Coordinates of C-alpha atoms in Angstrom, one line a residue:
M1 CA 0.1 -0.1 0.2
R2 CA 0.9 3.3 -0.2
A3 CA 1.9 5.7 3.0
T4 CA 3.4 8.9 4.2
T5 CA 6.6 8.4 5.7
I6 CA 9.0 11.4 7.1
H7 CA 12.9 11.3 6.3
A8 CA 14.4 14.5 7.8
P9 CA 12.8 18.1 8.4
F10 CA 10.8 18.9 5.8
D11 CA 11.4 15.7 4.0
M12 CA 7.9 14.3 3.7
R13 CA 7.4 11.0 0.9
V14 CA 4.2 9.0 -0.1
E15 CA 5.9 5.3 -0.6
D16 CA 5.1 1.7 -0.8
V17 CA 4.9 -0.1 2.7
P18 CA 3.9 -3.6 3.4
D19 CA 0.1 -3.9 3.6
P20 CA -1.2 -4.1 7.6
V21 CA -2.4 -7.4 8.5
I22 CA -4.2 -9.2 11.4
Q23 CA -1.4 -9.7 13.5
E24 CA -3.0 -10.5 17.2
P25 CA -6.6 -11.3 17.5
T26 CA -7.8 -7.9 18.7
D27 CA -6.8 -6.5 15.8
V28 CA -8.5 -5.1 12.8
V29 CA -7.2 -4.0 9.7
L30 CA -8.7 -0.4 8.8
R31 CA -8.9 0.7 4.8
V32 CA -8.6 4.9 5.4
L33 CA -11.5 6.7 3.9
R34 CA -10.4 10.3 5.4
A35 CA -7.4 11.3 7.0
C36 CA -6.1 15.1 7.8
I37 CA -3.1 16.7 8.8
C38 CA -2.7 17.9 12.6
G39 CA -0.9 20.8 13.9
S40 CA 1.3 18.8 16.1
D41 CA 2.8 16.9 13.2
L42 CA 4.2 20.1 11.8
W43 CA 6.4 20.1 15.1
A44 CA 8.1 17.1 13.5
Y45 CA 8.0 18.2 10.1
R46 CA 10.4 20.9 11.2
G47 CA 12.6 18.9 13.1
E48 CA 11.5 20.5 16.8
S49 CA 10.3 16.5 17.7
A50 CA 12.8 13.5 16.4
R51 CA 11.6 11.0 14.3
Q52 CA 13.3 7.8 12.7
P53 CA 13.7 8.3 8.7
G54 CA 11.2 6.3 7.1
Q55 CA 8.5 6.3 10.0
R56 CA 5.2 6.4 9.4
I57 CA 3.2 9.8 10.5
G58 CA -0.8 10.9 10.9
H59 CA -3.2 10.4 14.0
E60 CA -6.2 11.3 12.4
F61 CA -8.5 9.2 10.5
L62 CA -11.7 7.1 10.1
G63 CA -12.5 4.5 7.3
V64 CA -13.7 0.8 6.7
V65 CA -13.1 -2.4 8.8
E66 CA -11.8 -5.1 5.9
A67 CA -10.8 -7.8 8.1
A68 CA -11.1 -8.4 12.0
G69 CA -9.1 -10.5 14.3
S70 CA -10.9 -14.0 16.1
E71 CA -11.9 -12.1 19.4
V72 CA -12.7 -9.1 17.9
T73 CA -16.3 -8.8 19.3
G74 CA -17.9 -5.3 18.0
F75 CA -16.4 -4.7 14.5
A76 CA -16.8 -6.9 11.4
A77 CA -15.7 -6.2 7.8
G78 CA -17.9 -3.5 6.3
D79 CA -18.6 -1.0 9.4
L80 CA -17.5 2.3 9.0
V81 CA -15.4 3.5 11.9
V82 CA -13.4 6.7 13.5
A83 CA -10.6 6.1 15.3
P84 CA -9.3 8.1 18.3
F85 CA -5.7 9.4 18.2
V86 CA -4.1 7.0 20.3
W87 CA -5.3 3.2 20.3
S88 CA -6.6 1.5 24.2
D89 CA -7.4 -1.6 25.1
G90 CA -10.8 -0.3 27.2
T91 CA -10.3 -2.6 30.0
C92 CA -8.0 -1.2 32.2
E93 CA -8.5 1.2 35.4
Y94 CA -7.4 4.2 33.2
C95 CA -9.9 3.2 30.4
A96 CA -12.7 2.5 32.7
E97 CA -11.8 6.4 34.0
G98 CA -12.2 8.2 30.7
L99 CA -8.5 8.7 30.2
Q100 CA -7.5 6.0 27.5
T101 CA -4.4 8.4 26.4
S102 CA -2.7 6.6 29.7
C103 CA -3.9 3.1 28.8
P104 CA -0.3 0.8 29.7
R105 CA -1.3 -1.3 26.7
G106 CA -1.6 1.9 24.9
G107 CA -0.4 4.1 22.4
F108 CA 0.1 6.6 19.3
W109 CA -0.8 6.3 15.5
G110 CA 3.1 7.0 14.1
S111 CA 5.0 5.8 17.0
V112 CA 8.0 3.7 15.7
G113 CA 6.7 0.4 14.5
S114 CA 3.1 1.6 14.1
D115 CA 0.3 2.4 11.3
G116 CA -0.2 6.3 10.1
G117 CA -2.8 7.4 9.1
Q118 CA -2.0 9.5 6.4
G119 CA -2.1 6.3 4.2
E120 CA -4.6 3.6 2.2
A121 CA -5.2 1.4 5.6
V122 CA -3.7 1.0 8.9
R123 CA -3.4 -1.6 11.7
V124 CA -5.8 -1.3 14.4
P125 CA -4.4 -2.7 18.0
F126 CA -7.2 -3.1 20.9
A127 CA -10.1 -2.9 17.8
D128 CA -12.7 -3.0 21.1
G129 CA -11.6 -0.9 23.2
T130 CA -10.4 2.3 20.6
L131 CA -12.4 2.0 17.8
V132 CA -16.1 3.8 16.9
K133 CA -18.7 3.0 14.8
L134 CA -20.6 4.9 12.6
P135 CA -23.8 4.8 10.6
A136 CA -23.1 3.6 8.0
E137 CA -24.8 5.9 5.5
A138 CA -22.4 8.5 6.2
A139 CA -19.9 7.2 4.0
G140 CA -22.2 8.2 1.0
D141 CA -22.0 12.1 2.6
D142 CA -18.7 14.3 1.8
R143 CA -19.3 16.8 4.5
L144 CA -20.9 15.3 7.7
L145 CA -17.9 12.3 6.6
T146 CA -15.5 15.1 7.2
A147 CA -17.6 16.7 10.4
L148 CA -16.9 13.4 12.1
L149 CA -13.1 12.9 10.5
A150 CA -12.7 15.7 13.6
L151 CA -13.4 13.5 16.0
S152 CA -10.9 11.7 15.8
D153 CA -8.9 14.3 17.2
V154 CA -9.5 18.0 17.5
L155 CA -13.4 18.4 18.3
G156 CA -12.7 16.4 21.3
T157 CA -9.4 18.1 22.0
G158 CA -11.3 21.7 22.0
H159 CA -13.7 20.1 24.4
H160 CA -11.4 18.9 26.8
A161 CA -10.1 22.3 26.7
A162 CA -13.5 23.4 27.3
L163 CA -13.9 20.8 29.9
G164 CA -10.8 22.3 31.1
A165 CA -11.1 25.7 31.4
G166 CA -14.5 25.4 33.5
V167 CA -17.1 26.3 31.1
T168 CA -21.1 26.4 32.2
K169 CA -24.0 27.9 31.0
G170 CA -23.9 32.0 31.1
S171 CA -19.7 31.6 31.8
T172 CA -17.5 34.0 29.0
V173 CA -14.4 32.6 27.6
A174 CA -11.2 33.3 25.9
V175 CA -9.8 31.1 23.3
V176 CA -5.7 31.5 23.0
G177 CA -5.2 30.2 19.4
D178 CA -6.3 30.1 15.8
G179 CA -5.5 26.4 14.7
A180 CA -8.4 24.0 14.0
V181 CA -8.0 23.3 17.9
G182 CA -8.6 26.4 18.9
L183 CA -11.7 26.6 16.6
C184 CA -12.9 23.4 18.2
G185 CA -12.5 25.0 21.4
V186 CA -14.7 27.8 20.2
L187 CA -17.3 25.7 19.5
A188 CA -17.3 23.4 22.6
A189 CA -17.3 26.4 24.4
K190 CA -20.6 27.6 22.5
R191 CA -22.2 23.7 22.9
L192 CA -21.3 23.7 26.3
G193 CA -24.0 26.8 27.2
A194 CA -20.8 30.0 26.9
E195 CA -22.3 33.8 27.1
R196 CA -19.3 35.6 25.4
I197 CA -16.4 34.3 23.6
I198 CA -13.8 36.2 23.2
A199 CA -11.5 34.8 20.3
L200 CA -7.9 35.9 20.0
G201 CA -6.3 35.6 16.3
R202 CA -5.4 37.9 13.8
H203 CA -5.6 35.7 10.8
T204 CA -9.5 37.0 8.8
A205 CA -10.0 33.5 7.7
R206 CA -9.8 31.6 10.8
T207 CA -11.5 34.2 13.0
D208 CA -14.6 34.1 10.4
I209 CA -14.9 30.8 11.4
A210 CA -14.6 31.6 14.6
R211 CA -17.7 33.8 14.9
A212 CA -19.2 31.4 12.5
F213 CA -18.9 29.0 15.5
G214 CA -19.7 30.9 18.2
A215 CA -17.5 33.6 19.1
T216 CA -18.5 37.2 20.3
D217 CA -15.5 39.0 19.9
V218 CA -11.6 38.5 18.1
V219 CA -9.4 40.5 19.2
A220 CA -6.1 40.7 16.9
E221 CA -3.6 41.9 18.8
R222 CA -1.1 40.0 21.2
G223 CA 0.9 40.1 24.4
E224 CA 0.4 42.5 26.6
A225 CA -1.9 44.4 24.1
A226 CA -4.6 41.0 23.8
E227 CA -4.3 41.2 27.7
A228 CA -5.6 44.8 27.7
A229 CA -8.1 44.0 25.0
V230 CA -9.8 41.1 27.2
R231 CA -9.8 43.0 30.0
E232 CA -11.4 45.9 28.5
L233 CA -14.0 43.6 26.9
T234 CA -15.0 42.0 30.6
G235 CA -15.1 45.1 32.1
G236 CA -11.2 44.4 34.1
Q237 CA -12.2 41.1 35.4
G238 CA -10.9 38.8 32.5
A239 CA -12.5 35.8 31.5
H240 CA -14.2 32.7 34.3
G241 CA -12.7 30.1 31.4
V242 CA -9.0 30.3 29.6
I243 CA -8.6 27.4 26.0
E244 CA -5.0 27.5 25.2
A245 CA -4.8 25.6 22.3
V246 CA -1.1 26.9 21.2
G247 CA 1.7 25.7 23.5
T248 CA 4.1 28.5 23.5
E249 CA 5.2 30.3 26.3
Q250 CA 3.8 33.5 25.1
S251 CA 0.4 31.7 24.8
M252 CA 0.4 30.1 28.4
R253 CA 1.3 33.6 29.7
T254 CA -1.7 35.7 28.1
A255 CA -3.8 32.7 29.2
V256 CA -2.7 33.2 32.8
A257 CA -3.1 37.1 32.2
I258 CA -6.6 37.0 30.8
A259 CA -7.9 34.5 33.1
R260 CA -10.4 36.2 35.8
D261 CA -9.3 35.8 39.4
G262 CA -11.3 32.4 40.5
G263 CA -11.3 31.2 36.9
S264 CA -9.8 28.0 35.0
I265 CA -7.0 27.5 31.9
G266 CA -8.2 24.9 29.9
Y267 CA -4.5 23.6 28.1
V268 CA -4.4 21.6 25.1
G269 CA -1.8 23.1 23.4
V270 CA 1.2 20.4 23.2
P271 CA 4.1 22.3 24.8
H272 CA 7.1 23.6 23.5
G273 CA 9.7 25.9 23.5
S274 CA 12.1 26.4 26.4
G275 CA 9.8 27.7 29.0
T276 CA 5.9 26.9 29.8
G277 CA 4.9 30.7 31.0
L278 CA 3.7 30.2 34.2
D279 CA 4.2 31.7 37.2
L280 CA 2.7 29.7 40.4
S281 CA 2.4 32.3 42.5
V282 CA 0.2 34.5 40.2
M283 CA -1.9 32.1 39.8
F284 CA -2.2 31.3 43.9
D285 CA -2.6 35.1 44.5
R286 CA -5.0 34.9 41.9
N287 CA -7.0 31.3 43.0
I288 CA -6.2 30.3 38.6
A289 CA -6.6 26.5 38.4
L290 CA -5.0 25.1 35.5
R291 CA -6.6 22.1 33.8
G292 CA -5.7 19.8 30.5
G293 CA -3.4 17.8 28.7
V294 CA -3.3 14.8 26.6
A295 CA -7.4 14.5 25.2
P296 CA -8.5 11.4 26.1
V297 CA -11.2 11.7 22.6
R298 CA -12.5 8.5 23.0
A299 CA -13.9 9.1 26.1
Y300 CA -16.1 11.9 24.7
I301 CA -17.2 10.2 21.1
P302 CA -20.5 8.7 22.2
E303 CA -21.5 12.2 23.6
L304 CA -20.0 14.3 20.9
L305 CA -20.8 12.1 18.1
P306 CA -25.0 12.4 17.9
D307 CA -24.6 16.1 17.4
V308 CA -22.6 15.3 15.0
L309 CA -24.7 13.6 13.0
S310 CA -27.8 15.8 13.7
G311 CA -25.9 18.5 12.5
A312 CA -26.4 20.7 15.7
I313 CA -22.8 21.4 15.4
D314 CA -19.7 21.2 12.6
P315 CA -16.3 21.4 12.5
S316 CA -15.9 20.7 8.6
P317 CA -15.3 24.3 8.6
V318 CA -11.8 24.0 10.0
F319 CA -10.6 21.3 6.6
D320 CA -9.9 24.6 4.2
L321 CA -7.8 22.5 1.6
T322 CA -8.3 18.8 0.5
V323 CA -5.3 16.5 -1.5
D324 CA -5.1 13.0 -2.0
L325 CA -2.4 10.6 -0.7
A326 CA 0.2 12.0 -3.3
G327 CA -0.5 15.8 -2.4
V328 CA 0.0 15.2 1.2
P329 CA 3.6 16.3 1.3
A330 CA 2.5 19.7 -0.5
G331 CA -0.4 20.0 2.2
Y332 CA 2.5 20.3 4.7
K333 CA 4.1 22.6 3.4
A334 CA 1.0 24.7 2.8
M335 CA -0.3 24.5 6.7
D336 CA 4.0 24.9 7.4
E337 CA 3.5 28.3 5.2
R338 CA -0.1 28.8 7.0
T339 CA -1.4 29.3 3.8
A340 CA -4.3 26.2 4.8
L341 CA -5.2 25.4 8.5
K342 CA -6.0 22.2 8.6
V343 CA -5.8 19.9 5.4
L344 CA -7.7 16.6 4.5
V345 CA -6.4 13.8 2.9
K346 CA -8.6 11.4 0.9
P347 CA -6.6 8.4 -0.3

């Protein structure tokens, strides 16, 4: 089959690789219908996170089961399914608690020795604990299929951030980051009942999506100017909840600065850089809570799926460029140069 591999910074290739096969009785082999490029993939693309030459890449995908191992009970050939961005066994204490990202037998797609989502097919370990079945008729609806793909990562991650930020009905929420996760954080905050949502971003195409998703205000400034703008919009107090969806030192500093005393920060931006931007004495004095981390999206898919199917929420606008498998390297370049927000891949 064909799959995307990374060989060095800025060196993405689509190559012939061995077809996936059932290795354990709990596996399925899945034919990929939709995949995408994540903003976190760009850290490997830029050489800021290490990869072995030829390593697979991609962790967001959905598709059709082609074969199932003898111990798989929940899926059969022909089923349409979505995969969260980690696999998990579904039986450990962490899985039972809804923290599948800490499953001792779990793992990330594209890790050494595993398949990546940006290819024609994937071997899925622990299928019963990992995959979620989708309605078969969704396969014939291109827009819906694209919206459902967001369940594999960005929609659930935005939801995780909103929960970490303590979003409640009638609250004021600020969102730091105008990438796909930040935009899905806007969508999640609106879904949870936030009355006012302040989106921080400078790119009009992205902030237009933020407004469509429910943002009531947009702040284009950065740093201290952004802090002052949010304070002005909130009567000097700041936001009850702040979603941090970038992961840099500056973005975390901004999140702390624009949080209301007694507020919460939900952080899901993958940390990168030399510092965290956290001053614990400031957070202590102002009673600011910090919650978040790697989103256990497998726990959230059953809750979010009905709203995507009904059209109550539609994250599909975050995908603004579509490529075939051969176009994946160009898709990385487009996202790196910020000419694309999030690239959809149709193998």
